[in-house]
Short mmCIF file of C-alpha atoms and ligand atoms in Angstrom, two decimals:
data_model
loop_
_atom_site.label_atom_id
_atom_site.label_comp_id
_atom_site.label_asym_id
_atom_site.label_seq_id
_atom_site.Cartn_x
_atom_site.Cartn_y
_atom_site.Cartn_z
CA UNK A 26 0.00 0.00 0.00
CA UNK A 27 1.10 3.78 -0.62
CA UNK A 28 2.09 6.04 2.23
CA UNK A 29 -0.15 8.59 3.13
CA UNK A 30 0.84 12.19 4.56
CA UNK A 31 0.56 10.82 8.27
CA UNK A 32 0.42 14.30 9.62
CA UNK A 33 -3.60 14.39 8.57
CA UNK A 34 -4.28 12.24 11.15
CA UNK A 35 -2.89 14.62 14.11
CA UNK A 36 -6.06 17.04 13.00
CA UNK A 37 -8.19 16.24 16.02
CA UNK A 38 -11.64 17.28 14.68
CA UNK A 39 -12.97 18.01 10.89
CA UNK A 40 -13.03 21.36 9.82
CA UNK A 41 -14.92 23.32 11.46
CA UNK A 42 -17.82 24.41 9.09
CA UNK A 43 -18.21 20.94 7.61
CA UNK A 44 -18.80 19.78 11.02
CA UNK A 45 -21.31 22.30 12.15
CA UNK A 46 -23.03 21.84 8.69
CA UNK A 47 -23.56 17.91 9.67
CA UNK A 48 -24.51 18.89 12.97
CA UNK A 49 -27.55 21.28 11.65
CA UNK A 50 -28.13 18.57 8.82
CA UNK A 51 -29.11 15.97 11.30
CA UNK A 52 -31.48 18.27 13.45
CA UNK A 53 -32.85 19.47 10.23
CA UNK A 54 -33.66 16.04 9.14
CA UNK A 55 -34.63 15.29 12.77
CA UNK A 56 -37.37 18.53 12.81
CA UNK A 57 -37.89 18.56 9.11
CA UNK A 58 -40.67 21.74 10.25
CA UNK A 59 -38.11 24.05 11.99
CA UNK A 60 -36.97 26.95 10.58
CA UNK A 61 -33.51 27.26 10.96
CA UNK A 62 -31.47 30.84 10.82
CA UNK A 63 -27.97 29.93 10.23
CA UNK A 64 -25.50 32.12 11.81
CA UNK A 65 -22.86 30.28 11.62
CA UNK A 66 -20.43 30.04 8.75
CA UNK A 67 -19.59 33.73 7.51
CA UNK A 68 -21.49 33.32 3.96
CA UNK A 69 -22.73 36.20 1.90
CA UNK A 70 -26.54 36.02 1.44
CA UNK A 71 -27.29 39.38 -0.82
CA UNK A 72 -26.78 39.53 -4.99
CA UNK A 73 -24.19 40.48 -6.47
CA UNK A 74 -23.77 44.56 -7.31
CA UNK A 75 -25.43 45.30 -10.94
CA UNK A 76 -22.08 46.83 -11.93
CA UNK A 77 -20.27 43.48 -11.48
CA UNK A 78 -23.40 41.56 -12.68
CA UNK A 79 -22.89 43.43 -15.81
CA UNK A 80 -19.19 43.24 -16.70
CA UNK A 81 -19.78 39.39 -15.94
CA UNK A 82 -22.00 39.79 -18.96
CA UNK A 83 -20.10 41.72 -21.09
CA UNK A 84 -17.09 39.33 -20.62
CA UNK A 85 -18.97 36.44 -21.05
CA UNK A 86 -20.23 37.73 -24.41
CA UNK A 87 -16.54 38.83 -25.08
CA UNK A 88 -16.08 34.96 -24.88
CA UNK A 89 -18.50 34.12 -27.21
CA UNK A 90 -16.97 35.69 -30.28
CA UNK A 91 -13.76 34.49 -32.26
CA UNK A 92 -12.43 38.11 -32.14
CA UNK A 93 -12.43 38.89 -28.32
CA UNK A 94 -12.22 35.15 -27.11
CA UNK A 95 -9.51 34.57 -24.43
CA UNK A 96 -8.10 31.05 -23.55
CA UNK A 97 -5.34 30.49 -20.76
CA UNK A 98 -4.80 34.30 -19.04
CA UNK A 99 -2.06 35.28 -16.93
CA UNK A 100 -1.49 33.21 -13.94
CA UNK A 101 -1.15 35.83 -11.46
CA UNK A 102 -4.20 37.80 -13.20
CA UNK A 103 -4.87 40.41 -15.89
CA UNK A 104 -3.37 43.89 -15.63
CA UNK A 105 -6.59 45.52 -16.02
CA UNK A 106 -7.87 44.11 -12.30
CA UNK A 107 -4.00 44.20 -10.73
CA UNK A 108 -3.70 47.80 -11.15
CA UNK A 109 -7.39 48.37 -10.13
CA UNK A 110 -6.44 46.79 -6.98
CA UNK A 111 -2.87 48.48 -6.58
CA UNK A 112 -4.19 51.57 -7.17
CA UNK A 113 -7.89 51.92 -5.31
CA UNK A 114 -6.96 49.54 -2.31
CA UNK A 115 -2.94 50.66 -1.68
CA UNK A 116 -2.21 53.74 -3.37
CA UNK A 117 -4.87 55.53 -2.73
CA UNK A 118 -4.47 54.61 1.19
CA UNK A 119 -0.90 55.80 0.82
CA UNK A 120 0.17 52.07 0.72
CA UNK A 121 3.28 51.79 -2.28
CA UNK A 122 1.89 48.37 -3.47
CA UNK A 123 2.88 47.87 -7.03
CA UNK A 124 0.69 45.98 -9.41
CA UNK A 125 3.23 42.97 -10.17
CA UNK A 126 2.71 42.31 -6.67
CA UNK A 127 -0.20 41.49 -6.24
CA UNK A 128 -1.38 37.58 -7.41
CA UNK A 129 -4.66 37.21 -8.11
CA UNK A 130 -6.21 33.66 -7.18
CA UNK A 131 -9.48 32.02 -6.39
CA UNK A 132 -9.46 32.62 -2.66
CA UNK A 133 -7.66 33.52 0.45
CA UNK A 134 -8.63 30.28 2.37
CA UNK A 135 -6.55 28.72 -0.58
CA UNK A 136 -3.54 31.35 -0.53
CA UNK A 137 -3.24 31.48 3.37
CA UNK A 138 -2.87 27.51 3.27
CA UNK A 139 -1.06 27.62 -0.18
CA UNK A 140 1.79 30.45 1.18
CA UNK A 141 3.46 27.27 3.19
CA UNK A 142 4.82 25.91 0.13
CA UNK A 143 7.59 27.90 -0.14
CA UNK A 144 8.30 28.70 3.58
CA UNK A 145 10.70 26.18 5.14
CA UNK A 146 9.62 23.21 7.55
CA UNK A 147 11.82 24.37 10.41
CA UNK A 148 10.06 27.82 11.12
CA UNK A 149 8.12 28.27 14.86
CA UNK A 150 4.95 29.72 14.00
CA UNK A 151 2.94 31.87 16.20
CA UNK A 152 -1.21 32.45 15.76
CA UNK A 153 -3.93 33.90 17.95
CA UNK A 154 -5.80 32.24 19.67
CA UNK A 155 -8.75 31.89 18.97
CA UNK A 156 -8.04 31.63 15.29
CA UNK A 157 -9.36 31.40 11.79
CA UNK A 158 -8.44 27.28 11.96
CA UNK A 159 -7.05 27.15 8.21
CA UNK A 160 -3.95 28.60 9.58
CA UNK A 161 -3.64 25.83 11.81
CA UNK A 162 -4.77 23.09 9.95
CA UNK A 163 -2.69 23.67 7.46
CA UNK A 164 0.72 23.84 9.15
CA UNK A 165 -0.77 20.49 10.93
CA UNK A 166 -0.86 18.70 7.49
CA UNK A 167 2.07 20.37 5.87
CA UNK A 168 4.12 18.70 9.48
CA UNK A 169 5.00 21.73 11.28
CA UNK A 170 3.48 20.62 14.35
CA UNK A 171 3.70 17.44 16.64
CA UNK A 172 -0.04 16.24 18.06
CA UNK A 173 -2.62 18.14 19.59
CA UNK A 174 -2.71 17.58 23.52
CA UNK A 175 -6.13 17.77 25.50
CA UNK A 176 -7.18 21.02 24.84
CA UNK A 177 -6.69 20.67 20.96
CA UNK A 178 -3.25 22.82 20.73
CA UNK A 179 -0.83 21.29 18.57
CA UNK A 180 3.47 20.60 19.44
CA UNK A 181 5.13 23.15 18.46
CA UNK A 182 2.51 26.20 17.80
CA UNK A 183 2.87 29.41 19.55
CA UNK A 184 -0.80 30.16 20.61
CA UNK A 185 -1.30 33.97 21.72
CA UNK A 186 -4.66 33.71 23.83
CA UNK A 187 -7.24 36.53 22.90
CA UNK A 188 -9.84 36.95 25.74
CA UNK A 189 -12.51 39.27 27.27
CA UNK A 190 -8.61 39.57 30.01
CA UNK A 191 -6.55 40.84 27.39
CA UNK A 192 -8.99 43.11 25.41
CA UNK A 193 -8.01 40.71 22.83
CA UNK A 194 -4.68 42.03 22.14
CA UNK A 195 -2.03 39.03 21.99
CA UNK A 196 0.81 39.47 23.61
CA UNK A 197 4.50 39.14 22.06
CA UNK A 198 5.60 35.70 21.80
CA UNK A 199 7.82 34.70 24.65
CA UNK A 200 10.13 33.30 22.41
CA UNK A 201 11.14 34.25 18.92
CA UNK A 202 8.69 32.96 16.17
CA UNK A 203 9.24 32.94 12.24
CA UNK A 204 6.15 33.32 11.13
CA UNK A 205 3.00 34.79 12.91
CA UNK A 206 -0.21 34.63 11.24
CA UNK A 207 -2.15 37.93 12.42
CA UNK A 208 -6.40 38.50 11.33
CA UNK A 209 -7.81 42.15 11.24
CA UNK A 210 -10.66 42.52 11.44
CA UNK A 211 -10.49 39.64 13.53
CA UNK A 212 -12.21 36.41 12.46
CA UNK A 213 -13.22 35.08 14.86
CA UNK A 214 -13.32 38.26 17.73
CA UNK A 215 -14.87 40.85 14.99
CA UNK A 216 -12.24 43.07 16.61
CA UNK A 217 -9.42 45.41 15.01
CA UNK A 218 -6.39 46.52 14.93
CA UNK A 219 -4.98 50.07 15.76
CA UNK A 220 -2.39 51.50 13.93
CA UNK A 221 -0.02 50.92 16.92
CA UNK A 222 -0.55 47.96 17.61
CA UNK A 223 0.12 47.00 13.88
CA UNK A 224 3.63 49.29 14.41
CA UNK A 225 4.54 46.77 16.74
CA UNK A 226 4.34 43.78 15.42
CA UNK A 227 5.99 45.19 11.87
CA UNK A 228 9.25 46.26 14.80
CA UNK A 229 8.67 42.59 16.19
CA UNK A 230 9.51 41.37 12.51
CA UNK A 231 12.04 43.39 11.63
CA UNK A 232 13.94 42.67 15.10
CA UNK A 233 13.19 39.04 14.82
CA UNK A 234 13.77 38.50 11.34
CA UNK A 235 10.43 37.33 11.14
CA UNK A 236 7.25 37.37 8.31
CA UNK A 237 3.91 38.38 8.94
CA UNK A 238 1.49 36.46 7.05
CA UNK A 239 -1.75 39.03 7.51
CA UNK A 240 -4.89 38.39 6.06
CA UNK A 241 -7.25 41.41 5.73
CA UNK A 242 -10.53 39.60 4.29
CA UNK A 243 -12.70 41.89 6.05
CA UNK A 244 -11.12 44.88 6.08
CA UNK A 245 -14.10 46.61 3.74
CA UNK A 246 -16.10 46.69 7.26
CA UNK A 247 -13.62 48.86 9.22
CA UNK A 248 -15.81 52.24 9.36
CA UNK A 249 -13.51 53.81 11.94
CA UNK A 250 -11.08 56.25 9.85
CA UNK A 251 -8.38 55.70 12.15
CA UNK A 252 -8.07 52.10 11.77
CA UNK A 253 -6.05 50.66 8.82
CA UNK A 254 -6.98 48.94 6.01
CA UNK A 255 -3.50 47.09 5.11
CA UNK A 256 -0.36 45.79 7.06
CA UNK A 257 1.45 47.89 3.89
CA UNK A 258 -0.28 51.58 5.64
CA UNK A 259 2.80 50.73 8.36
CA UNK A 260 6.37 52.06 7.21
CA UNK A 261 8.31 49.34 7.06
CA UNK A 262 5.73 46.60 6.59
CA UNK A 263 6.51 45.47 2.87
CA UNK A 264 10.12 43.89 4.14
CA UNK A 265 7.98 41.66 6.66
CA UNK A 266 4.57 40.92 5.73
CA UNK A 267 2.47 39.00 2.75
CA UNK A 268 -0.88 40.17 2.77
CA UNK A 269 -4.13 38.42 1.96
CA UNK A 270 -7.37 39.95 0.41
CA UNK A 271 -10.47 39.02 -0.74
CA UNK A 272 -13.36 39.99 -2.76
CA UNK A 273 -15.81 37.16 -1.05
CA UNK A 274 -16.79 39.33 2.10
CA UNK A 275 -16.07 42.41 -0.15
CA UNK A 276 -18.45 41.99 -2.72
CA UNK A 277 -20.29 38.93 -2.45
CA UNK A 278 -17.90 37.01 -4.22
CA UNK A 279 -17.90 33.66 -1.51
CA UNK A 280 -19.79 31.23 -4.23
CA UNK A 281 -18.14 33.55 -7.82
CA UNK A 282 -14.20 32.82 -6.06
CA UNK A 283 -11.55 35.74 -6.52
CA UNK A 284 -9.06 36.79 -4.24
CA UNK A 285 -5.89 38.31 -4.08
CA UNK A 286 -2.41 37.54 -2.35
CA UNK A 287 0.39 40.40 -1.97
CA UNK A 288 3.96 39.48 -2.24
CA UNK A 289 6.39 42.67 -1.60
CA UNK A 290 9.21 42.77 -3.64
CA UNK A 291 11.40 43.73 -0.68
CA UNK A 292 10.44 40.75 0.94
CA UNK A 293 13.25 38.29 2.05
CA UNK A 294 13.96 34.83 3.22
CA UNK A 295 16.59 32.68 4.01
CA UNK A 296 18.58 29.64 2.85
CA UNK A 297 19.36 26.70 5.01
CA UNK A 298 23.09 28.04 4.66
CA UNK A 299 22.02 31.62 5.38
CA UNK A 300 21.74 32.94 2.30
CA UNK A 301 18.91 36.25 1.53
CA UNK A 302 16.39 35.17 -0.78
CA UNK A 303 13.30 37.64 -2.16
CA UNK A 304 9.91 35.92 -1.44
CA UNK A 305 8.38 37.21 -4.55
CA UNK A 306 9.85 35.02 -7.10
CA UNK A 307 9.02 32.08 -5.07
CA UNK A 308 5.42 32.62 -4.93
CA UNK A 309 5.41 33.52 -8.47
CA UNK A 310 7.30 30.47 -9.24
CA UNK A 311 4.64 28.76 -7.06
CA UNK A 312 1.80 30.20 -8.48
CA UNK A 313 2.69 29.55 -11.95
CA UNK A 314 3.01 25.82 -11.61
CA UNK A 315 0.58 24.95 -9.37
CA UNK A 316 -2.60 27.26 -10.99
CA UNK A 317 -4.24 28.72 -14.25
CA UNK A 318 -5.65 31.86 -13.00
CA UNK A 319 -8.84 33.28 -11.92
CA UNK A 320 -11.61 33.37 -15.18
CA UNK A 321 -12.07 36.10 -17.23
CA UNK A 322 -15.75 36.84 -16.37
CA UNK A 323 -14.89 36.59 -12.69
CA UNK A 324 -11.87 39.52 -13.15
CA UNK A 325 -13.86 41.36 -14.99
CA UNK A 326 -16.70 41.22 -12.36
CA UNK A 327 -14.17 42.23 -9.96
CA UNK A 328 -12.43 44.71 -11.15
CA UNK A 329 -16.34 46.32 -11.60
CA UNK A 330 -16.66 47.12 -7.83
CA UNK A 331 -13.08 49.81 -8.23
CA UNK A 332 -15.66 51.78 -11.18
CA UNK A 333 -17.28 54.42 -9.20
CA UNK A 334 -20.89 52.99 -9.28
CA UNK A 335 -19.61 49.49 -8.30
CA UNK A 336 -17.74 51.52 -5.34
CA UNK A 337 -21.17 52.43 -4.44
CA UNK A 338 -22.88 49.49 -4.89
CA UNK A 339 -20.48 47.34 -2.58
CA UNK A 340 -20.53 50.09 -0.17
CA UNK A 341 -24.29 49.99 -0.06
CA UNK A 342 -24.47 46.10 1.11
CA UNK A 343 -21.05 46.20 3.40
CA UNK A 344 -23.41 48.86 5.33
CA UNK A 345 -26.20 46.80 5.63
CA UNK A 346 -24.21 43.45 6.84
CA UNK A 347 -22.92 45.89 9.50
CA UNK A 348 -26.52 47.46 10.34
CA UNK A 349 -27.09 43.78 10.93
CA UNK A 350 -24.08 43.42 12.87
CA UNK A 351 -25.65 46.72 14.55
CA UNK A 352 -28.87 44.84 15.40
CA UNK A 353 -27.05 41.45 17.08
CA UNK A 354 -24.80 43.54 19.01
CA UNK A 355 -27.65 45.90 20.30
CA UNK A 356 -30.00 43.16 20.30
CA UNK A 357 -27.77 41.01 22.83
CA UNK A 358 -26.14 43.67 25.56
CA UNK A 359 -30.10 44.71 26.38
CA UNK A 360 -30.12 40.81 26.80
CA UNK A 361 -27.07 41.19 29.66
CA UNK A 362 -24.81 39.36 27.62
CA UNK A 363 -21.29 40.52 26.82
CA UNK A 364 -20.32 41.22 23.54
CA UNK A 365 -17.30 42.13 21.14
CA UNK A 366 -16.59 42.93 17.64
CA UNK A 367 -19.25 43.70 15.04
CA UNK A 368 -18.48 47.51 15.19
CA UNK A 369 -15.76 46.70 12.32
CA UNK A 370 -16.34 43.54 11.34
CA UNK A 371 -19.00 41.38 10.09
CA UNK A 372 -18.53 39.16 13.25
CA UNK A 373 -19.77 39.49 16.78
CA UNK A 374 -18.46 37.73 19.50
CA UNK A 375 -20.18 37.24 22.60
CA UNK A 376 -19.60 35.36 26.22
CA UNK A 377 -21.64 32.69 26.18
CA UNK A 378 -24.64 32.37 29.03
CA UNK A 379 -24.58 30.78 32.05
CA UNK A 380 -20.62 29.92 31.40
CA UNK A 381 -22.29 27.47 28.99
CA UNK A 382 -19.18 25.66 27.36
CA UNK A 383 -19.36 26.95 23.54
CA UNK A 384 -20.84 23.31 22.10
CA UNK A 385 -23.34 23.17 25.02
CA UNK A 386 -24.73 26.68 23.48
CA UNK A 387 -24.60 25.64 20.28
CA UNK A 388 -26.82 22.65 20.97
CA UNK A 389 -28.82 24.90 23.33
CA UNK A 390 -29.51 27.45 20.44
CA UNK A 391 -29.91 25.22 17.90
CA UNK A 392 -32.40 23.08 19.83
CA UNK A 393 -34.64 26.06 21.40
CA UNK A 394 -33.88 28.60 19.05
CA UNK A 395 -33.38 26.87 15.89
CA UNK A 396 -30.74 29.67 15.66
CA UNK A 397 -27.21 28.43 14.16
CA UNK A 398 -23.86 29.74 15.58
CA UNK A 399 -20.42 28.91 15.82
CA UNK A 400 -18.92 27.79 18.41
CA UNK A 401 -15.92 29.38 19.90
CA UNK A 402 -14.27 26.54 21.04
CA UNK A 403 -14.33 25.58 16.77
CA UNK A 404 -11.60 28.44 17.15
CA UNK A 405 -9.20 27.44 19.76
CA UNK A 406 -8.92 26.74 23.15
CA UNK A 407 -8.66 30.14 24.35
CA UNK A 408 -12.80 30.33 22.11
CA UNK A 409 -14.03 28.40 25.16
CA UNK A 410 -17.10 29.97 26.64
CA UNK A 411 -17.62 32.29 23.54
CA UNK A 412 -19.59 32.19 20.39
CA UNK A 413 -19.65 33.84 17.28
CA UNK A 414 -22.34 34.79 15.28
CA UNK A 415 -21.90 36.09 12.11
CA UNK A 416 -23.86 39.12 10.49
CA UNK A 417 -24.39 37.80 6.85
CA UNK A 418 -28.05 37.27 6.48
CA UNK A 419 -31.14 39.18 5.71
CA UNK A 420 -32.77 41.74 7.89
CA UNK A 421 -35.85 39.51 8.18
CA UNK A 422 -33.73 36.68 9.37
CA UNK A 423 -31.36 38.97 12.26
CA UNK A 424 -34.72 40.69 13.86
CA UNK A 425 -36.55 36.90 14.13
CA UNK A 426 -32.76 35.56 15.31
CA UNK A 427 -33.27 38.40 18.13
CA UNK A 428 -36.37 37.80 19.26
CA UNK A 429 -35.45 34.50 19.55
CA UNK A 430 -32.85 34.90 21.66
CA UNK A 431 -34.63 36.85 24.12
CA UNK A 432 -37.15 33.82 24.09
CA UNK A 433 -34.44 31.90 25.71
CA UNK A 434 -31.29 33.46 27.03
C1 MLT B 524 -15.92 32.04 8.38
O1 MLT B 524 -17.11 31.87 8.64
O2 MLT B 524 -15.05 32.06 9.25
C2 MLT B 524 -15.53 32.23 6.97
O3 MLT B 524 -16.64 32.27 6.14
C3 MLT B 524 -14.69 31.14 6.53
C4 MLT B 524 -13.96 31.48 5.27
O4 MLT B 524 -13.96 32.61 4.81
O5 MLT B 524 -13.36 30.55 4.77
#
């Protein structure tokens, strides 16, 4: 028989969404009449803007005729959308990203897991915790880690708790990490990160020769002007930090699949024998054998929401997830119950009742509410006692989730 990676069987649980979607399956199929409100997995629910719905058409009909037809495009995406993105989400913020670095790809869940490739197997690697589990998952299967003890933290992680006790700012690592995945707006916490606080961790890199892989998915809810956008609005940041973005949470895009990956050219690593070697080429190197590009329809429906009315148009639905967000948050403090995040961020976090553990509330919600969350404890063990519920989902759907709640918290 052929070996197998062995390291997939340290992952102690499946992922987490797959796992919550069996769980709802089976009381679904259990109360076939219940009407469930699922809260849970961070999944856009409104249409696409007309401005992206359109140059979707247009491409598409591009595609149709011999003279404007397009086969294979250019693995790390076509100029038209990397300079839209350069230009309306770095330049414009003061940030001195340059087009040819920036790859676009068909997600950041892929990239964030996908960026290990070409970062050696000896690195320590720091994350929050709790955490977006990809990040952890992923450095579990690619070997970096021995098992998971009883509380689900793998060997040879550096876990920086985020609690209610810290105001969910991690500390430094005690000892010097390579890598250290970092989340703003948080997923899971919904909270974000000052300008000083992203300062810091840039000096931590620079003094400790480390990279900051930071992903920025959300970062189309931050509302609060002094709050940045990208790791790159920090001097200094493009010699220590890859970036990940998205157009999923921006735009609706979690079903259509574009995303985009930032690889500074300043960006170093090192050889076994000490050598400095620039990141960049790697990942392009990477990139170029290992995928085909994003499709044309989808670029072109991306690179719609940087026109002016598409600007709009996104703008108008990122305001109404956070109204939501709004609604939860309001909607559970006149309940007594603590809660963080969804100011920023399409996620609020909250303590869970009655120092429920975060599965026991799950089940509790699901069964009396027929409400779906997720679990905090899905995030780490420093989730424990918190839930998150997430603010995608129609009006209709948040003000029946509230009154719901009140029904039974
Ligand atoms: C989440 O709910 O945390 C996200 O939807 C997961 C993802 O973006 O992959």
């Amino acid at each position: 028989m052929t070996y197998i990676n062995d390291s997939y069987l340290k992952l102690t649980a499946g992922y987490l969404f797959p796992e919550i979607g069996r769980r709802v399956k089976k009381f679904c199929d259990e109360n076939p009449s219940a009407k469930v409100i699922r809260m849970g997995i961070g999944d856009v629910t409104e249409p696409l803007a007309p401005a992206v719905i359109a140059a979707m058409h247009t491409a598409v009909d591009e595609l149709a005729q011999r003279g404007t037809f397009r086969g294979y495009g250019p693995e790390q995406g076509y100029d038209f959308l990397r300079e839209a993105i350069a230009l309306n989400d770095y330049q414009a913020r003061g940030a001195n990203v340059d087009a040819d670095e920036i790859f676009v790809s068909d997600g950041s869940k892929c990239d964030s897991g996908n960026i290990l490739d070409i970062f050696g197997h000896d690195n320590v690697t720091a994350v929050l915790d709790p955490v977006y589990p990809v990040y952890v998952d992923t450095n579990v299967m690619a070997g970096h880690t021995g098992p998971a003890d009883a509380s689900g933290r793998y060997g040879g992680l550096v876990y920086l708790p985020v609690t209610a006790e810290n105001d969910f700012v991690p500390e430094f690592p005690k000892q010097r990490v390579d890598l250290i995945y970092l989340c703003y707006p948080n997923n899971p916490t919904g909270v974000v990160a000052s300008k000083d606080m992203l300062k810091r961790w840039v000096e931590y890199a620079h003094q400790n020769g480390s990279t900051i892989l930071y992903d920025a998915a959300y970062e189309a809810y931050i509302t609060d002007p002094s709050v940045p956008h990208s790791i790159y609005e920090i001097d200094g940041a493009k010699d220590v930090a890859i970036e990940f973005r998205s157009f999923s949470k921006t735009a609706g895009f979690t079903g259509v699949r574009c995303a985009f990956t930032v690889v500074p050219k300043a960006l170093k690593g090192k050889t076994r024998d000490g050598r400095e070697v620039a990141i960049h080429p790697l990942w392009n190197r990477r990139h170029c054998t290992k995928f085909n590009g994003v499709s044309y329809p989808v670029q072109r429906g991306a690179a719609a929401i940087y026109s002016p009315e598409g600007k709009q148009q996104v703008r108008e639905t990122i305001d109404f997830y956070l109204e939501n967000a709004k609604l939860v948050r309001e909607g559970l403090t006149k309940l007594g119950l603590k809660v963080y995040g969804g100011v920023n961020a399409p996620y609020v976090w909250l303590k869970t009742p009655g120092n429920l553990s975060s599965w026991d509330f799950f089940d509790k919600l699901l069964n009396d509410a027929n409400v779906v969350g997720t679990p905090g404890s899905g995030f780490g063990a420093s989730g424990e006692g918190y839930f998150r519920l997430s603010a995608f989902n129609s009006r209709a759907n948040v003000t029946e989730a509230m009154e719901r709640f009140a029904k039974i918290v």
